[in-house]
Coordinates of C-alpha atoms and ligand atoms in Angstrom, one line a residue:
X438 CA -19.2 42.8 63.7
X439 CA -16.5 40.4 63.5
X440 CA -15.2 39.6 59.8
X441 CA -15.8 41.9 56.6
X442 CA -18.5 41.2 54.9
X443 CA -22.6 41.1 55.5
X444 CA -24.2 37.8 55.7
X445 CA -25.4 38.5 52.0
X446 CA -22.0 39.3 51.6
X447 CA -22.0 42.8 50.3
X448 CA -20.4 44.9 52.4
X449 CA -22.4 48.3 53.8
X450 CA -21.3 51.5 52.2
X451 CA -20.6 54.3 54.8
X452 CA -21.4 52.5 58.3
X453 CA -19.3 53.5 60.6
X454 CA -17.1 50.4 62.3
X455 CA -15.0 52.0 65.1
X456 CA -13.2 54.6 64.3
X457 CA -13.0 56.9 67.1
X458 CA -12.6 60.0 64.6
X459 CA -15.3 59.2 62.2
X460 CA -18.4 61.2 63.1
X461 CA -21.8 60.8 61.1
X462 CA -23.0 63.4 63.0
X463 CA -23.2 67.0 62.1
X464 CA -23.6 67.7 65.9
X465 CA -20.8 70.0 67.0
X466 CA -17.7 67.4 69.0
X467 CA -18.2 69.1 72.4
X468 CA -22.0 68.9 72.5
X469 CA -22.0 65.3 71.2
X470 CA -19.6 64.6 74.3
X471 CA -21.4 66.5 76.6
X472 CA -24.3 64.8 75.9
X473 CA -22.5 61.5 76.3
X474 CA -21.1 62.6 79.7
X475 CA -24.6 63.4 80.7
X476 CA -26.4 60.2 79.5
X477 CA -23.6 58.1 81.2
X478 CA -24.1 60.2 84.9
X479 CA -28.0 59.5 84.5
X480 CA -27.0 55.9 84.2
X481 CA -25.1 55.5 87.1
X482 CA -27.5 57.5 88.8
X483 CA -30.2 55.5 88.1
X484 CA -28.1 52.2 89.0
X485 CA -27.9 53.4 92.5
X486 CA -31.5 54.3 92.7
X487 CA -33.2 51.4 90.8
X488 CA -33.8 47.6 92.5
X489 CA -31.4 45.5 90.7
X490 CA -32.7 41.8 91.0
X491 CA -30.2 38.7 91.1
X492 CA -27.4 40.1 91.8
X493 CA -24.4 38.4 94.3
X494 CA -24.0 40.0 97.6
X495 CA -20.3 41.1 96.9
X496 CA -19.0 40.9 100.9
X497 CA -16.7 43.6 100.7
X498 CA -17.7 46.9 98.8
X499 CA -14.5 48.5 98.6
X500 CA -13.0 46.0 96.9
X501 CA -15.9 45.8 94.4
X502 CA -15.8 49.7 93.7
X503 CA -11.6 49.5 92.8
X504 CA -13.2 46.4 90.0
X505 CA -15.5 48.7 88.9
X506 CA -13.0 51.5 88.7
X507 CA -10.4 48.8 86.7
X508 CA -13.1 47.7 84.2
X509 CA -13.7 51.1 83.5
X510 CA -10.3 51.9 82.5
X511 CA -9.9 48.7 79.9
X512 CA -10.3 49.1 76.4
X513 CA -14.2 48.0 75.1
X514 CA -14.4 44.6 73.9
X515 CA -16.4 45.9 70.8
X516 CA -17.4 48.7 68.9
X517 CA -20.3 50.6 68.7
X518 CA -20.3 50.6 64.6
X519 CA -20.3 46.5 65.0
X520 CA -23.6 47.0 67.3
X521 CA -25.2 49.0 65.3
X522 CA -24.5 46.9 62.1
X523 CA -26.2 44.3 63.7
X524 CA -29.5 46.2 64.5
X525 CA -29.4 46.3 60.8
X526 CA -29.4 42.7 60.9
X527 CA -31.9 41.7 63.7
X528 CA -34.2 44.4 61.9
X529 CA -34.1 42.2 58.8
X530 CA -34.6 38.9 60.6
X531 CA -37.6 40.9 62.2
X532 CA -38.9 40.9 58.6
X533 CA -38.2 37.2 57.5
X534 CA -34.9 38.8 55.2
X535 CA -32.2 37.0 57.5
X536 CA -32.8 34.4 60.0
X537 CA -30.6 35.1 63.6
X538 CA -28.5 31.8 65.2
X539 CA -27.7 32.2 68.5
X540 CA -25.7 29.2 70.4
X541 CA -22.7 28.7 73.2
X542 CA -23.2 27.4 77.2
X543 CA -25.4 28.3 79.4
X544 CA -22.5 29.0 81.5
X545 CA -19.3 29.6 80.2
X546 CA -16.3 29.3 82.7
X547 CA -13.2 30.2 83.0
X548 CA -11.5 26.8 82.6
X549 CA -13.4 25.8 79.6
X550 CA -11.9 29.2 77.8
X551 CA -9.5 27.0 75.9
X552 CA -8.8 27.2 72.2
X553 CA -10.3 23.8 71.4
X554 CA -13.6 24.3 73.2
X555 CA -13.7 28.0 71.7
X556 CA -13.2 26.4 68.1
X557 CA -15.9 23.7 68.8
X558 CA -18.4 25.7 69.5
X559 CA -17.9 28.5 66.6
X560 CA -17.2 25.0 64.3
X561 CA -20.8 23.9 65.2
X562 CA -22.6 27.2 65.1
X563 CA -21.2 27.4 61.5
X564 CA -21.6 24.1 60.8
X565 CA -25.8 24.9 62.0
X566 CA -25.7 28.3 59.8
X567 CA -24.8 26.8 56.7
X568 CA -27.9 24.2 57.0
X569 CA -29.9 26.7 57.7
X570 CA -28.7 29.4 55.3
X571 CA -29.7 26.5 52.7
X572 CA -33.3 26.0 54.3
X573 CA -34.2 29.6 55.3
X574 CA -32.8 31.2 52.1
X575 CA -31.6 34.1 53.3
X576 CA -28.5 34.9 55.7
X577 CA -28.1 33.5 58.8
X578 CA -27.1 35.9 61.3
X579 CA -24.5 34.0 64.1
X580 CA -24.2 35.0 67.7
X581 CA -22.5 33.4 70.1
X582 CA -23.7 33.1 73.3
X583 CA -19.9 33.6 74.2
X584 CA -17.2 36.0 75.5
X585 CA -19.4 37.7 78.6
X586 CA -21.8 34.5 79.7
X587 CA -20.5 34.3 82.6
X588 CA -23.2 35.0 85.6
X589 CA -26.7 33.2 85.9
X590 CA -29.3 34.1 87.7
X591 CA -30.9 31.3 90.1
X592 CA -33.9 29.8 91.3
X593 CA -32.9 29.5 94.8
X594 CA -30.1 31.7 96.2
X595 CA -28.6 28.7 98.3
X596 CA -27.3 25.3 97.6
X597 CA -28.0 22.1 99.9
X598 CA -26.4 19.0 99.3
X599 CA -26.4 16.4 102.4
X600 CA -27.6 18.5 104.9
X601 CA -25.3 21.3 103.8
X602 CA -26.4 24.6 102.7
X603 CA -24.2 27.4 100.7
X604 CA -25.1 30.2 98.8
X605 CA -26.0 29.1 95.4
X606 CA -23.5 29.0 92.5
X607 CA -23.8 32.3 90.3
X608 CA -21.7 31.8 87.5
X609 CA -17.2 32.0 87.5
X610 CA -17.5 35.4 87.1
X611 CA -19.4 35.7 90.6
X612 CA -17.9 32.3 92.5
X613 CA -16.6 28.8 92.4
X614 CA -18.7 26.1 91.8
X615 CA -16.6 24.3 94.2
X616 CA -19.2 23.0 97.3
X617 CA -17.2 25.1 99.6
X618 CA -17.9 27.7 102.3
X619 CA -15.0 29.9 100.9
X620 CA -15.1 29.0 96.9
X621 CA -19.0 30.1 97.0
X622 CA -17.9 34.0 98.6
X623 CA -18.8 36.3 95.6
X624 CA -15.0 38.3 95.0
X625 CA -15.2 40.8 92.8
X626 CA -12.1 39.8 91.4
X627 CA -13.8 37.6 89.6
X628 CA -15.5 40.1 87.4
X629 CA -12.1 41.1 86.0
X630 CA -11.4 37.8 85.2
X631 CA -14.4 37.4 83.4
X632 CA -13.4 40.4 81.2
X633 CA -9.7 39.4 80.1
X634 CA -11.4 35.2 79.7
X635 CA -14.0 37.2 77.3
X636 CA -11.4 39.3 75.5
X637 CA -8.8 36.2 74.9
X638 CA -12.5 34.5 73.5
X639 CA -13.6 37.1 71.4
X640 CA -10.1 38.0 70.2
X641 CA -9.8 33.5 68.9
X642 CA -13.5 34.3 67.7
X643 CA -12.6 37.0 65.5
X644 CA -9.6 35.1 64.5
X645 CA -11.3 31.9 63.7
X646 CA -14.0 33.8 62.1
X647 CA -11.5 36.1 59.4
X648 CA -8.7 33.9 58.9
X649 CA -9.9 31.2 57.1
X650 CA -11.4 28.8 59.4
X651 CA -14.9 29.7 58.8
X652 CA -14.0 28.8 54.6
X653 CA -16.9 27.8 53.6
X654 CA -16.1 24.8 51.6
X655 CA -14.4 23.7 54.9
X656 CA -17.7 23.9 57.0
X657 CA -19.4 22.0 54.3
X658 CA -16.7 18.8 54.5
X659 CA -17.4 19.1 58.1
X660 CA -21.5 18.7 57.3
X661 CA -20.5 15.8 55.2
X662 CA -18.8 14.4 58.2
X663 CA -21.7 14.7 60.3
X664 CA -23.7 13.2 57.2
X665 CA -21.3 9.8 56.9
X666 CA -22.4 8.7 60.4
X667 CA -25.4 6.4 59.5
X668 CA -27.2 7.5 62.8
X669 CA -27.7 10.5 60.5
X670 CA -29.6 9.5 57.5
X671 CA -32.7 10.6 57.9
X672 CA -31.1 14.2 57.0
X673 CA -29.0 12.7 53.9
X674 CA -31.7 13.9 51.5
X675 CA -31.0 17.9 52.5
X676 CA -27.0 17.0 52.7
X677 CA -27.7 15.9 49.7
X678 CA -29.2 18.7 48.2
X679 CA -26.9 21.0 50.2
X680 CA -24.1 19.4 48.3
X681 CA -25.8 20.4 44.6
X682 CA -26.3 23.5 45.8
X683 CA -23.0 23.9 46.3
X684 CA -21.6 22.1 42.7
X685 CA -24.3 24.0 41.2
X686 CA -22.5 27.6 43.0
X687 CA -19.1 26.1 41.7
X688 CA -20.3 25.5 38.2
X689 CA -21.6 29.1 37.9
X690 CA -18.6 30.4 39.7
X691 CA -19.1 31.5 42.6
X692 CA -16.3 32.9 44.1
X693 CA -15.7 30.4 47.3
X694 CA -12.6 32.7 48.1
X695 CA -14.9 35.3 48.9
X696 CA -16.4 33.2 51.5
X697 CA -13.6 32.6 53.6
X698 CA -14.9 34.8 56.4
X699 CA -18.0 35.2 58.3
X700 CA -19.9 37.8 60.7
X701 CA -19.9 36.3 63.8
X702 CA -21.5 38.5 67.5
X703 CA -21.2 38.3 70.8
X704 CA -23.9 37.6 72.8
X705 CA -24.5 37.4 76.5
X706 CA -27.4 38.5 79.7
X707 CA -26.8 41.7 81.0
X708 CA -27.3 39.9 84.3
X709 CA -24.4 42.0 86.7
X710 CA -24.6 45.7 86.3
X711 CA -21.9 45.7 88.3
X712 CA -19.8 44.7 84.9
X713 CA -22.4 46.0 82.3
X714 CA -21.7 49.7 83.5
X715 CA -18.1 49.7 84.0
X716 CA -18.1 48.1 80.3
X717 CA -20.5 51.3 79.2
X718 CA -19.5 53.8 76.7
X719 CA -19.8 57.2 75.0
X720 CA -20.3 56.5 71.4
X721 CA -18.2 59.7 69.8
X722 CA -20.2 60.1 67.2
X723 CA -23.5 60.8 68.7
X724 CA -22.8 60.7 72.2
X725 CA -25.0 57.3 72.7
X726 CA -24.0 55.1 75.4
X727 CA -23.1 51.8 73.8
X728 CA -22.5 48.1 76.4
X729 CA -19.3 47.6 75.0
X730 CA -19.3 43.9 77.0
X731 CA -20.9 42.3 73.8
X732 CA -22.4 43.1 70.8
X733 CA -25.9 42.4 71.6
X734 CA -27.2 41.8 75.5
X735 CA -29.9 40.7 77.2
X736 CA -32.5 40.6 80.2
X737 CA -33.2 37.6 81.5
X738 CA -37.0 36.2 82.6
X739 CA -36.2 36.7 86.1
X740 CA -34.6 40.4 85.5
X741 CA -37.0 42.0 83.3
X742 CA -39.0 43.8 86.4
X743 CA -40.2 46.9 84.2
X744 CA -39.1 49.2 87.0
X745 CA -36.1 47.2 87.9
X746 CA -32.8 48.2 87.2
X747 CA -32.0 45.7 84.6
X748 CA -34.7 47.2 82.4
X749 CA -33.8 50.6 82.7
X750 CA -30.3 50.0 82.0
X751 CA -31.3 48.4 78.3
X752 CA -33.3 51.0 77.8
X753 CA -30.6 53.7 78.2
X754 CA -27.8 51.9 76.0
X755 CA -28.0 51.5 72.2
X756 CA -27.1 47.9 71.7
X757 CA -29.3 45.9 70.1
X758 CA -31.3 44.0 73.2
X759 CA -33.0 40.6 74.1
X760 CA -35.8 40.2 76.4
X761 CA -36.8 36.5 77.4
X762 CA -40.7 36.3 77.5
X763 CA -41.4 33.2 79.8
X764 CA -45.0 31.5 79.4
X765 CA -46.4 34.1 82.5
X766 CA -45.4 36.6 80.8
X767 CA -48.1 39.5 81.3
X768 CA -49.1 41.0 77.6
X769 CA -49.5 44.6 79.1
X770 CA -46.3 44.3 80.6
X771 CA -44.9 43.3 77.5
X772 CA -46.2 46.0 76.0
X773 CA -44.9 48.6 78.5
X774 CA -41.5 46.5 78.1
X775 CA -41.5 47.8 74.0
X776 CA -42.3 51.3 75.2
X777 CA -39.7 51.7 77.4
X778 CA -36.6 49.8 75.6
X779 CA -37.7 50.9 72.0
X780 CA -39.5 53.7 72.3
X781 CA -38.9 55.0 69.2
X782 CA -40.0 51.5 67.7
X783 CA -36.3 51.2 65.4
X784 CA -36.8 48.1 63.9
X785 CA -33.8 45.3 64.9
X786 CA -33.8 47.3 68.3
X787 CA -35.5 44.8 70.3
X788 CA -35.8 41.3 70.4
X789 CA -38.6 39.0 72.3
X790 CA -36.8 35.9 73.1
X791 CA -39.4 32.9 73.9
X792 CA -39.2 30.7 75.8
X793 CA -42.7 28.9 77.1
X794 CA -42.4 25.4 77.1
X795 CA -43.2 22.5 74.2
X796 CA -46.4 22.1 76.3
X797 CA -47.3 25.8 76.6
X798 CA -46.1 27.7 73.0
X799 CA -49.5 27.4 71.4
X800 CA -51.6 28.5 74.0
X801 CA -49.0 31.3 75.4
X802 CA -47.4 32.4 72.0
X803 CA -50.2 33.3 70.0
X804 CA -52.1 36.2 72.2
X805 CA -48.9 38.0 73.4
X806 CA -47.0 37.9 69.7
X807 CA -50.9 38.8 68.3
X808 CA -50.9 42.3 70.7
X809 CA -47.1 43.1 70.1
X810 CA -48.3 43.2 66.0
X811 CA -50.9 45.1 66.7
X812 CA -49.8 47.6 68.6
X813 CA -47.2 48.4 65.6
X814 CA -43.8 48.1 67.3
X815 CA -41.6 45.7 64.4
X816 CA -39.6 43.3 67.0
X817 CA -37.2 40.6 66.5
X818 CA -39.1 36.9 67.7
X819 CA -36.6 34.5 68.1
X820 CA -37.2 31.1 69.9
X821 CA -35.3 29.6 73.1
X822 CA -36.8 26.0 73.0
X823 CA -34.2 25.5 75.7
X824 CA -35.6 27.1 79.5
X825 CA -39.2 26.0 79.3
X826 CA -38.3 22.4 78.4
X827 CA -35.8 21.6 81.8
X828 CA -36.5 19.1 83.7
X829 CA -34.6 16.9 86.6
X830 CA -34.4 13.2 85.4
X831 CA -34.7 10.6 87.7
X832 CA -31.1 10.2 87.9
X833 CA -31.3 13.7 89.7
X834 CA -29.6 15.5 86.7
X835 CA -31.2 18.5 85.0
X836 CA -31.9 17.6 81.5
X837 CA -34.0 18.5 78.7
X838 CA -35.3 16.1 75.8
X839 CA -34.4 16.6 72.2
X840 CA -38.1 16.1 71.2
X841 CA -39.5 18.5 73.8
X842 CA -37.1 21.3 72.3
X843 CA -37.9 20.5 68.4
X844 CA -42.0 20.3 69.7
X845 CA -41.5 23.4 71.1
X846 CA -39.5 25.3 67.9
X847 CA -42.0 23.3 65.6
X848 CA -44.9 25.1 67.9
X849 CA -42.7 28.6 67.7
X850 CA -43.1 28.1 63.2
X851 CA -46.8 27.6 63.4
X852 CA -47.7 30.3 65.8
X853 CA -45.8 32.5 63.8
X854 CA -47.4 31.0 60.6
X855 CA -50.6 31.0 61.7
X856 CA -50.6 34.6 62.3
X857 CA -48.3 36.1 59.3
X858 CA -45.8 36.9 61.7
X859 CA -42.0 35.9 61.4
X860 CA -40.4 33.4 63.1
X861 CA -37.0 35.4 63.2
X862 CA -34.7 32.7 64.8
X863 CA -33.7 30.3 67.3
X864 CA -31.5 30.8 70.6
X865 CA -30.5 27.3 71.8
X866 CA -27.9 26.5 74.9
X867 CA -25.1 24.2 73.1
X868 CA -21.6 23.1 72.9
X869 CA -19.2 21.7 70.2
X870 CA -18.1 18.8 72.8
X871 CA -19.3 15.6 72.7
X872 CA -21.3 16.0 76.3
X873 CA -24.4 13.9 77.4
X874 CA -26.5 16.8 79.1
X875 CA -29.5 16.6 76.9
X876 CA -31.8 13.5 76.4
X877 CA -32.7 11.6 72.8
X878 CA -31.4 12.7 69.3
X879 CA -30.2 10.0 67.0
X880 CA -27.7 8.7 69.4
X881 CA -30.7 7.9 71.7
X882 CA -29.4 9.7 74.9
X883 CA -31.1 8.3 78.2
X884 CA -31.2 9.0 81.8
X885 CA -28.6 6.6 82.7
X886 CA -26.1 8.0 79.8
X887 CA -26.8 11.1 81.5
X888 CA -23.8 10.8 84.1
X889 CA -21.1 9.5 81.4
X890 CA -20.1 13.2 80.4
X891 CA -22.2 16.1 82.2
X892 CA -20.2 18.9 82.1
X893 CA -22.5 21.9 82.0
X894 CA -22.4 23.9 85.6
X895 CA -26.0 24.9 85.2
X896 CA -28.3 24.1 82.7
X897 CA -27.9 21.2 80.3
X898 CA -26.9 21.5 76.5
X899 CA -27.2 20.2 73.4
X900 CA -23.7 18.2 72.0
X901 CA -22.4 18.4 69.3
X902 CA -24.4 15.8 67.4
X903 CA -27.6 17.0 68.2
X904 CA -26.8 21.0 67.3
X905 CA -26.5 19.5 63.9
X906 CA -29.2 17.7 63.6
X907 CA -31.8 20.5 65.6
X908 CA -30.2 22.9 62.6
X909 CA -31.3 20.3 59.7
X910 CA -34.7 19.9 61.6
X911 CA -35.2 23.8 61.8
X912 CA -33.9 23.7 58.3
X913 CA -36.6 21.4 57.1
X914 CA -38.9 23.6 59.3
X915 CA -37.5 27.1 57.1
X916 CA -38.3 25.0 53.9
X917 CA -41.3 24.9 54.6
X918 CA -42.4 28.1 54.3
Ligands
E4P1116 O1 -29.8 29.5 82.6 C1 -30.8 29.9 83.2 C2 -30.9 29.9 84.6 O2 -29.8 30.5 85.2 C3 -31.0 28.5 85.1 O3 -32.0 27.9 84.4 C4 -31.4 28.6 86.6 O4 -31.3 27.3 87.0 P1 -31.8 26.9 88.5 O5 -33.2 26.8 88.4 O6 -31.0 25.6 88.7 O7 -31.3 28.0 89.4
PEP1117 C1 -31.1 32.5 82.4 C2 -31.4 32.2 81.1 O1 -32.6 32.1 80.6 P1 -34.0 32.6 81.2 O2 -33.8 34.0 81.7 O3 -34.9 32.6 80.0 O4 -34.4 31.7 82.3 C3 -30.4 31.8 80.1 O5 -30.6 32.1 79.0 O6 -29.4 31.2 80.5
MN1118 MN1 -29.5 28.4 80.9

C-alpha cells in the first residue's frame, strides 16, 4: 500500500504493513523461517526445472548470475503487509464493493522515468478514479501499471526492417530499442537498471500519492479542466453532477483534509524470472514468499503455460496475481489455472484479466466466466479492452481504436450483467502525455495523426485526453447498474 488510508478511507485495524518484528503468527520465529528458507529453495528449484517461455537469451551466464546475486541483496521495493492489504481489496472488487483501476505504458523505459511523465500518469489515473468513484459508488482501487513494466513478451523473437533482421526488442530492462546489432544483445545489466528506475518511480509515486498531490479537491479542478475543453461536452452532464456531489460533501462537511492522500499499487507482468526471483522474499511473519518487485504481478497470455514456469512461480508467492485470459483461452485450462494459483480459493487472490477482442467478448466471455462461477472459486474479473483490439493502420503503425476498446468494455458490463457476475474493473495501457498512439476519441485521432507523436516502444496507448474520457464512459457504464 502506498498512502494511509483504505479507499473507503478507514484505515484497517491490526494489518500488518512492514514491520519486520511484527508477527501475526503464533508459529514459533525459527519454524516460521525455516519454513520460509524451504519454500524459497523449492522455488529456485523449480525455476531450474520448469520451461520458462519468453524469456531473452542473456549471452553470457556469468554475468547474469552476479545480477541475480545483486538483486538479491537490495532492499524489496514493497512490503508484504501492502500485498496483502490489497488482496483485501481485489477480494472486494471480486464482489462489486470496490472497483480496481489499473493504467501506465505498455512499456515503461528507462528514459521516460522522469518526474513529469511519472506525475502525468498518476495525475490521470486519479483524475479516471475520481469519475469513476462517482459512477461505481464504491472505492476505486488504483494500480499503476508502473515501477517494474519493463520486459514484454513478443510475437516474433526477431525484428526485420529493410532486409535487416535482429532479435526482437524485449523491453529496457532486456535491450535497446535502438535497430542495432549490439543495442539488441540482452545484458543483464539491464535488469539492475530496471530495479533502481522502479525504486526512484515508486519512491515519486508514494510521494505524489501522500504528500498532497493526490488532494482531492486538486484532482477535481483538474476534471473541470478536462470539462472546459468544448470537445468534451458530451460528459458535462456527469462533471456536472460530479461537481454537486462535491458541494453537497462540503456542505455536510466532509473533511477534504482527510482526503489529501490516496492508496496507490504497483503493478507489473511477472514476465523475467530472472528479476522476479531475486526480488522474492521470506515474509517473517509466516514464512510466505512474497514478489517484492510490485505489489501485485502478473502472467501474461503468452506465459500462462499451466506447467510452465511462469505459472508455478505465481502459484508459490503470496501476492495478489493477474492472469490475462485471451479469446482461445481453453475453459478447462482455466479451470486448472484457479486450482493451481488459488488453491485454497482466498478470495482477492486471483484475478482473470480479459482481454478477447470488441469482436469476440460476447461469444468468448460468457462460457469461460459462466464455468469459473460455477465451479465456486470467487475471482477478481477485470477487463483489458486494450490487446485484443491492436491492429496495424495503414500508415504501418500499431494502433487501436477508441470505439473498438469502449465496444469491447461495454461487451465486458453486459456479459457480466447478463449472468449476475461482477464486472470488477478495467486494466487499460495509457499515459498522461499528450501522444497520438490510439485512434478516435473526441479529438478525432486518424491514421495520418498517427505519426505526429508516437512514442510508445510497443504497443499503442491511450493519451491523456482519451483516459479521461474512457473513465467518464466506464463511469456512465457503473451508473448503470
Ligand atoms: O504488450 C503486449 C505484448 O508485448 C505486445 O502486444 C506484443 O507485441 P508484438 O505482437 O508486436 O510482439
Ligand atoms: C503483454 C501484455 O498483454 P497480453 O499478455 O494480454 O498480451 C501486456 O499487458 O502488455
Ligand atoms: Mn501491451
Amino acid at each position: 500500500m502506498i498512502g494511509s488510508r483504505t479507499p473507503g478511507g478507514v484505515p484497517r485495524p491490526g494489518v500488518y504493513a512492514g514491520s519486520v518484528n511484527t508477527s501475526p503468527t503464533t508459529a514459533p520465529a525459527d519454524r516460521v523461517a525455516a519454513d520460509g528458507q524451504q519454500a524459497l529453495a523449492d522455488l529456485t528449484a523449480a525455476a531450474t526445472a520448469l520451461e520458462a517461455a519468453q524469456q531473452p537469451s542473456w549471452p553470457d551466464t556469468a554475468a547474469l548470475g552476479e545480477v541475480v546475486e545483486t538483486l538479491g541483496s537490495y532492499p524489496p521495493l514493497v512490503f508484504a503487509g501492502e500485498c496483502d492489504i490489497l488482496t483485501g481489496r481485489m477480494a472486494d472488487a471480486a464482489v462489486g464493493k470496490a472497483f480496481v483501476l489499473q493504467g501506465g505504458d505498455c512499456a515503461e523505459t528507462f528514459a521516460s522515468a522522469t518526474a513529469d511523465n511519472i506525475r502525468d500518469r498518476v495525475k490521470t489515473i486519479l483524475q479516471m478514479a475520481a469519475v469513476l468513484t462517482y459512477g461505481a459508488s464504491v472505492p476505486v482501487v488504483k494500480i499503476g501499471r508502473m515501477a517494474g513494466q519493463y520486459a514484454k513478451p513478443r510475437s516474433s523473437t526477431v525484428e526485420t526492417r529493410e532486409g535487416v533482421t535482429l532479435p526482437a526488442y524485449r523491453g529496457d530492462m532486456v535491450n535497446d530499442f535502438a535497430f542495432h546489432e549490439t543495442a539488441r544483445v540482452p545484458d543483464p545489466q539491464r535488469l539492475v537498471r530496471g530495479y533502481h528506475a522502479s525504486s526512484a518511480t515508486l519512491n515519486l509515486v508514494r510521494a505524489f500519492t501522500t504528500g498532497g498531490f493526490a488532494d482531492l479537491r486538486h484532482v477535481h479542478d483538474w476534471n473541470r479542466g478536462f470539462i472546459a475543453n468544448s470537445a468534451n461536452s458530451r460528459y458535462e452532464k456527469m462533471a456536472h453532477d460530479i461537481d454537486k456531489a462535491m458541494r453537497f460533501m462540503d456542505a455536510c462537511g466532509a473533511d477534504f483534509d482527510a482526503m489529501r492522500t490516496v492508496e496507490f499499487y504497483a503493478a507489473h507482468e511477472a514476465l523475467l524470472l530472472d528479476y522476479e526471483r531475486p526480488l522474492t522474499r521470506i515474509d517473517s511473519r509466516t514464512g510466505h514468499l512474497y514478489d517484492t518487485s510490485g505489489h501485485f504481478v502478473w502472467v501474461g497470455e503468452r506465459t500462462r503455460q499451466l506447467d510452465g514456469a511462469h505459472v508455478d512461480f505465481v502459484s508459490r508467492i503470496s501476492n495478489p496475481i493477474g492472469v490475462k485470459l485471451g479469446p482461445k483461452a481453453d475453459i478447462d485450462e482455466v479451470l486448472r489455472l484457479i486450482d493451481k494459483v488459488d488453491p485454497e480459493r482466498t478470495p482477492g487472490r486471483l484475478t482473470f484479466i480479459t482481454r478477447m477482442g470488441a469482436g469476440t467478448i460476447r461469444e468468448a466471455l460468457p462460457g469461460i466466466v459462466d464455468k469459473v462461477t460455477a465451479s465456486g472459486a470467487t475471482v477478481t474479473w477485470i477487463c483489458d479492452p486494450m490487446h485484443g483490439n491492436t491492429f496495424e493502420a495503414a500508415s504501418g503503425f500499431k494502433t487501436r481504436d477508441f470505439e473498438d476498446i469502449i465496444e469491447e468494455v461495454r461487451g465486458f458490463f453486459e456479459v457480466h450483467r447478463s449472468l449476475g457476475t461482477v464486472p470488477g474493473g478495467i486494466h487499460v495501457e495509457l499515459t498522461g502525455n499528450d501522444v497520438t498512439e490510439c485512434l478516435g476519441g473526441a479529438e478525432k485521432i486518424i491514421d495520418s495523426d498517427l505519426g505526429k507523436n508516437y512514442e510508445s516502444l510497443c504497443d499503442p496507448r491511450l493519451n491523456h485526453q482519451q483516459s479521461l474520457e474512457l473513465a467518464f464512459l466506464v463511469a456512465e457504464m457503473l451508473g448503470q447498474a
